[in-house]
Amino acid sequence: YSTVWTDLNNFTEPHAVARLVGAPPGYVGYEDEPVFEAVNRNPYTVFIFDELDKANPAVLKTFMAIMDEGRCASQKVSSNGSREYNFKNSLILFSSNADLSENKSAKRKIGFSLPDSLENVEIKDNAVSVAYSKSQQRAEEPLAKRIYRETEQARHRFVEAGNLREIASRFQSFVQFKPLSEEAKVKILAKQILETGFEYGVRLSYIAPSIMQEMIREATSENSLTVRSFRGIIEGYLAPAFAGTDEKPNVSYRLEGDLLNPKLEPVNL
């Protein structure tokens, strides 16, 4: 199979449809290869369309025939001599920043925020302890019913966000990306420390708990919107230590000390 990624943020005008199915003869872009031509080269293609909510409605309507019948018309004869694109063996994925959460009345935190049910996070002896508030749980229901209910809720939220109802009804399923857990944030932070060390030619084999705990405290103290901002904290505290260490073959380093005085101790591999 092959993969084709398309940013729909560049399809905000109605005439952008031509970039998908091809431009008619005599129009600008007629000689350009349309995005859908990829399915003629390989019927088993995975299409990924990013930023669905940014596309013009005319562009989205192009997908209606594809999601209904697995095919759509082409504006010109394609490479295989056909005027039709066949997607019956293809997989089409869309992404959107629309909030599809069930409770729209509740104030929603932006980005990778913690769930509202989380009361306390304690990090001690390199272990993470998480306490959650008690909340009323939904009564047990069959898996098929729960999937149908959650999909329909997401479908309604998608329409309320300003998307076409006729498009929303044609999506087979919705997958929601939930906020990162505190444990996931810690793992990402540790991974970014290792990657920062590699950028300076320093291979880390160990990070002291004191470093990790202080780094976690600094990175989460301002309720950061995204884990991407962790890199700034890492650079600010550890870059001087990394930059002042000579790269040596067959040597790794233990990151000891604390954030104000980090120390790199060499260890032979």
Coordinates of C-alpha atoms in Angstrom, one line a residue:
Y1 CA 0.0 0.0 0.0
S2 CA 1.0 3.7 -0.3
T3 CA 0.2 6.8 1.8
V4 CA -0.9 10.2 0.6
W5 CA -1.1 13.1 3.0
T6 CA -3.0 16.3 2.1
D7 CA -3.3 19.5 4.1
L8 CA -6.9 20.8 3.6
N9 CA -5.8 24.1 5.1
N10 CA -4.8 24.9 1.5
F11 CA -8.2 24.1 0.1
T12 CA -10.2 27.0 1.5
E13 CA -11.5 28.2 -1.9
P14 CA -14.2 26.4 -4.0
H15 CA -12.0 26.1 -7.1
A16 CA -9.5 24.0 -5.0
V17 CA -11.7 21.0 -5.9
A18 CA -9.7 20.9 -9.2
R19 CA -6.6 20.0 -7.1
L20 CA -8.4 16.8 -6.0
V21 CA -10.2 15.6 -9.2
G22 CA -8.3 17.6 -11.9
A23 CA -9.0 20.8 -13.7
P24 CA -11.1 20.9 -16.9
P25 CA -9.3 21.4 -20.3
G26 CA -8.2 25.0 -20.8
Y27 CA -8.1 25.9 -17.1
V28 CA -5.1 26.6 -14.9
G29 CA -3.8 23.4 -13.4
Y30 CA -5.0 21.1 -16.1
E31 CA -1.5 19.7 -16.6
D32 CA -1.0 19.2 -12.8
E33 CA -1.6 15.8 -11.3
P34 CA -4.6 15.8 -9.0
V35 CA -4.4 14.3 -5.5
F36 CA -6.9 11.5 -6.4
E37 CA -4.6 10.2 -9.2
A38 CA -2.7 8.3 -6.5
V39 CA -5.5 5.7 -6.4
N40 CA -5.0 4.9 -10.0
R41 CA -1.3 4.1 -9.4
N42 CA -2.1 2.0 -6.3
P43 CA -5.7 1.0 -5.5
Y44 CA -4.5 0.2 -1.9
T45 CA -3.8 3.8 -0.9
V46 CA -4.3 5.3 2.5
F47 CA -5.4 9.0 2.1
I48 CA -4.9 11.3 5.1
F49 CA -6.6 14.6 4.9
D50 CA -5.5 17.0 7.7
E51 CA -7.5 20.0 9.0
L52 CA -10.9 19.0 7.7
D53 CA -12.6 21.9 9.4
K54 CA -10.5 24.4 7.3
A55 CA -11.7 23.1 3.9
N56 CA -14.3 24.9 1.7
P57 CA -17.7 23.2 1.7
A58 CA -17.4 22.7 -2.0
V59 CA -14.3 20.7 -1.4
L60 CA -15.9 18.5 1.2
K61 CA -18.8 17.7 -1.0
T62 CA -16.4 16.1 -3.4
F63 CA -16.0 13.3 -0.8
M64 CA -19.7 12.6 -0.6
A65 CA -19.7 10.2 -3.6
I66 CA -16.6 8.6 -2.4
M67 CA -18.0 7.8 1.1
D68 CA -21.3 6.7 -0.4
E69 CA -20.2 4.6 -3.4
G70 CA -16.4 4.4 -3.2
R71 CA -15.9 6.3 -6.4
C72 CA -16.0 9.8 -7.9
A73 CA -15.7 11.3 -11.4
S74 CA -12.5 12.8 -12.8
Q75 CA -12.3 16.0 -14.9
K76 CA -10.0 14.4 -17.4
V77 CA -8.9 11.0 -18.6
S78 CA -6.6 9.5 -16.0
S79 CA -3.4 7.5 -16.5
N80 CA -5.4 4.2 -16.8
G81 CA -7.8 5.6 -19.5
S82 CA -10.7 6.1 -17.1
R83 CA -12.7 9.1 -16.1
E84 CA -13.5 7.7 -12.7
Y85 CA -11.5 7.2 -9.4
N86 CA -12.2 4.0 -7.6
F87 CA -11.6 4.1 -3.8
K88 CA -13.2 0.7 -2.9
N89 CA -9.8 -0.7 -1.8
S90 CA -8.6 2.5 -0.2
L91 CA -8.7 3.9 3.3
I92 CA -9.5 7.6 3.9
L93 CA -8.8 9.3 7.2
F94 CA -9.6 12.9 8.2
S95 CA -8.4 15.0 11.1
S96 CA -10.1 18.0 12.7
N97 CA -9.5 20.2 15.7
A98 CA -13.2 20.3 16.4
D99 CA -14.2 19.7 20.1
L100 CA -16.2 16.5 20.0
S101 CA -16.4 16.1 23.8
E102 CA -19.8 15.0 25.3
N103 CA -20.2 17.8 27.8
K104 CA -20.2 21.1 25.8
S105 CA -21.4 23.2 28.6
A106 CA -18.4 22.5 30.8
K107 CA -15.3 24.7 30.3
R108 CA -12.7 22.7 28.4
K109 CA -9.0 23.2 28.8
I110 CA -6.9 23.8 25.7
G111 CA -4.3 21.3 24.5
F112 CA -2.9 18.4 26.4
S113 CA -4.6 19.3 29.7
L114 CA -5.4 17.0 32.6
P115 CA -9.0 15.6 33.1
D116 CA -11.2 17.5 35.5
S117 CA -11.5 14.4 37.7
L118 CA -7.8 14.5 38.6
E119 CA -7.3 15.8 42.2
N120 CA -3.7 15.3 43.0
V121 CA -0.4 14.0 41.4
E122 CA 2.4 13.1 43.7
I123 CA 5.9 12.1 42.5
K124 CA 8.0 10.4 45.2
D125 CA 11.0 8.1 44.9
N126 CA 10.7 8.1 41.1
A127 CA 7.0 6.9 41.3
V128 CA 3.9 8.7 40.3
S129 CA 0.8 8.5 42.5
V130 CA -2.5 9.9 41.0
A131 CA -5.7 10.6 43.0
Y132 CA -9.0 11.0 41.1
S133 CA -12.3 12.4 42.4
K134 CA -15.2 10.1 42.7
S135 CA -17.7 10.6 39.9
Q136 CA -20.9 8.9 39.0
Q137 CA -20.2 6.3 36.4
R138 CA -22.5 5.5 33.5
A139 CA -24.4 2.3 34.0
E140 CA -23.0 -0.7 32.2
E141 CA -24.1 -1.0 28.6
P142 CA -23.3 -3.3 25.7
L143 CA -20.2 -2.5 23.8
A144 CA -22.0 -2.1 20.5
K145 CA -24.5 0.3 22.0
R146 CA -21.7 2.4 23.7
I147 CA -19.8 2.7 20.4
Y148 CA -23.0 3.7 18.6
R149 CA -23.8 6.3 21.3
E150 CA -20.4 7.8 21.4
T151 CA -20.2 8.0 17.5
E152 CA -23.6 9.7 17.3
Q153 CA -22.6 12.2 20.0
A154 CA -19.4 13.0 18.2
R155 CA -21.3 13.4 15.0
H156 CA -23.7 15.9 16.5
R157 CA -20.7 17.8 18.1
F158 CA -19.1 17.8 14.6
V159 CA -22.1 19.5 13.0
E160 CA -22.4 22.0 15.9
A161 CA -18.8 23.0 15.2
G162 CA -20.0 24.3 11.8
N163 CA -19.4 21.3 9.5
L164 CA -21.8 20.1 6.9
R165 CA -24.5 17.7 8.2
E166 CA -24.5 15.6 5.0
I167 CA -20.7 15.1 5.4
A168 CA -20.9 14.2 9.1
S169 CA -23.6 11.6 8.4
R170 CA -21.3 9.8 6.0
F171 CA -18.3 9.2 8.4
Q172 CA -18.1 5.6 9.5
S173 CA -16.5 6.4 12.8
F174 CA -15.0 9.1 14.9
V175 CA -11.8 8.7 17.0
Q176 CA -11.3 11.3 19.8
F177 CA -7.8 12.1 21.0
K178 CA -8.0 12.6 24.8
P179 CA -5.7 14.7 26.9
L180 CA -2.3 13.2 27.9
S181 CA -2.1 11.6 31.3
E182 CA 0.5 12.8 33.8
E183 CA 2.4 9.5 33.4
A184 CA 2.6 10.1 29.6
K185 CA 3.8 13.6 30.2
V186 CA 6.7 12.3 32.4
K187 CA 7.7 9.8 29.7
I188 CA 7.6 12.5 27.0
L189 CA 9.7 14.8 29.2
A190 CA 12.3 12.0 29.8
K191 CA 12.4 11.3 26.0
Q192 CA 13.0 14.9 25.2
I193 CA 15.9 15.1 27.7
L194 CA 17.5 12.2 25.9
E195 CA 16.9 13.7 22.5
T196 CA 18.4 17.1 23.6
G197 CA 21.5 15.3 24.9
F198 CA 21.9 13.5 21.5
E199 CA 21.7 16.9 19.7
Y200 CA 24.8 17.9 21.7
G201 CA 26.6 14.6 21.2
V202 CA 25.9 13.4 24.7
R203 CA 24.4 9.9 25.2
L204 CA 22.6 9.6 28.5
S205 CA 22.3 6.2 30.2
Y206 CA 20.7 7.5 33.5
I207 CA 18.8 10.5 34.7
A208 CA 18.8 11.1 38.5
P209 CA 15.3 11.2 40.2
S210 CA 16.1 14.6 41.6
I211 CA 16.7 16.0 38.1
M212 CA 13.4 14.4 36.8
Q213 CA 11.3 15.5 39.7
E214 CA 12.6 19.1 39.6
M215 CA 12.2 19.2 35.8
I216 CA 8.6 17.9 36.1
R217 CA 7.8 20.5 38.7
E218 CA 9.2 23.3 36.5
A219 CA 7.6 22.0 33.3
T220 CA 4.1 21.7 34.8
S221 CA 4.2 24.7 37.2
E222 CA 2.6 27.1 34.6
N223 CA 0.0 24.6 33.4
S224 CA 1.6 24.5 30.0
L225 CA -0.8 24.1 27.0
T226 CA 1.4 21.5 25.2
V227 CA 4.3 19.2 25.9
R228 CA 6.2 21.0 23.1
S229 CA 7.0 23.8 25.5
F230 CA 9.0 21.3 27.7
R231 CA 11.9 21.7 25.3
G232 CA 12.4 25.3 26.4
I233 CA 12.7 24.2 30.0
I234 CA 15.2 21.5 29.1
E235 CA 17.3 23.8 27.0
G236 CA 17.3 26.5 29.7
Y237 CA 18.6 24.2 32.5
L238 CA 20.6 21.5 30.8
A239 CA 22.0 22.9 27.5
P240 CA 25.0 24.5 29.3
A241 CA 26.0 21.2 30.8
F242 CA 25.5 19.3 27.5
A243 CA 27.4 21.9 25.5
G244 CA 30.4 21.8 27.9
T245 CA 30.8 18.0 27.6
D246 CA 33.1 16.5 25.0
E247 CA 31.7 13.8 22.8
K248 CA 33.5 10.5 23.4
P249 CA 33.1 7.2 21.5
N250 CA 31.9 4.3 23.6
V251 CA 31.0 6.5 26.5
S252 CA 27.6 7.3 28.0
Y253 CA 26.8 9.7 30.8
R254 CA 24.8 9.7 34.0
L255 CA 22.9 13.0 34.6
E256 CA 23.3 13.7 38.3
G257 CA 23.0 16.6 40.7
D258 CA 20.1 19.0 40.4
L259 CA 18.7 21.5 37.9
L260 CA 20.8 24.4 39.2
N261 CA 24.0 22.3 39.2
P262 CA 23.6 19.4 36.8
K263 CA 26.6 17.1 36.5
L264 CA 27.4 14.6 33.7
E265 CA 29.4 11.6 34.9
P266 CA 31.0 9.4 32.1
V267 CA 30.4 5.6 32.1
N268 CA 32.3 3.3 29.7
L269 CA 30.0 1.2 27.5

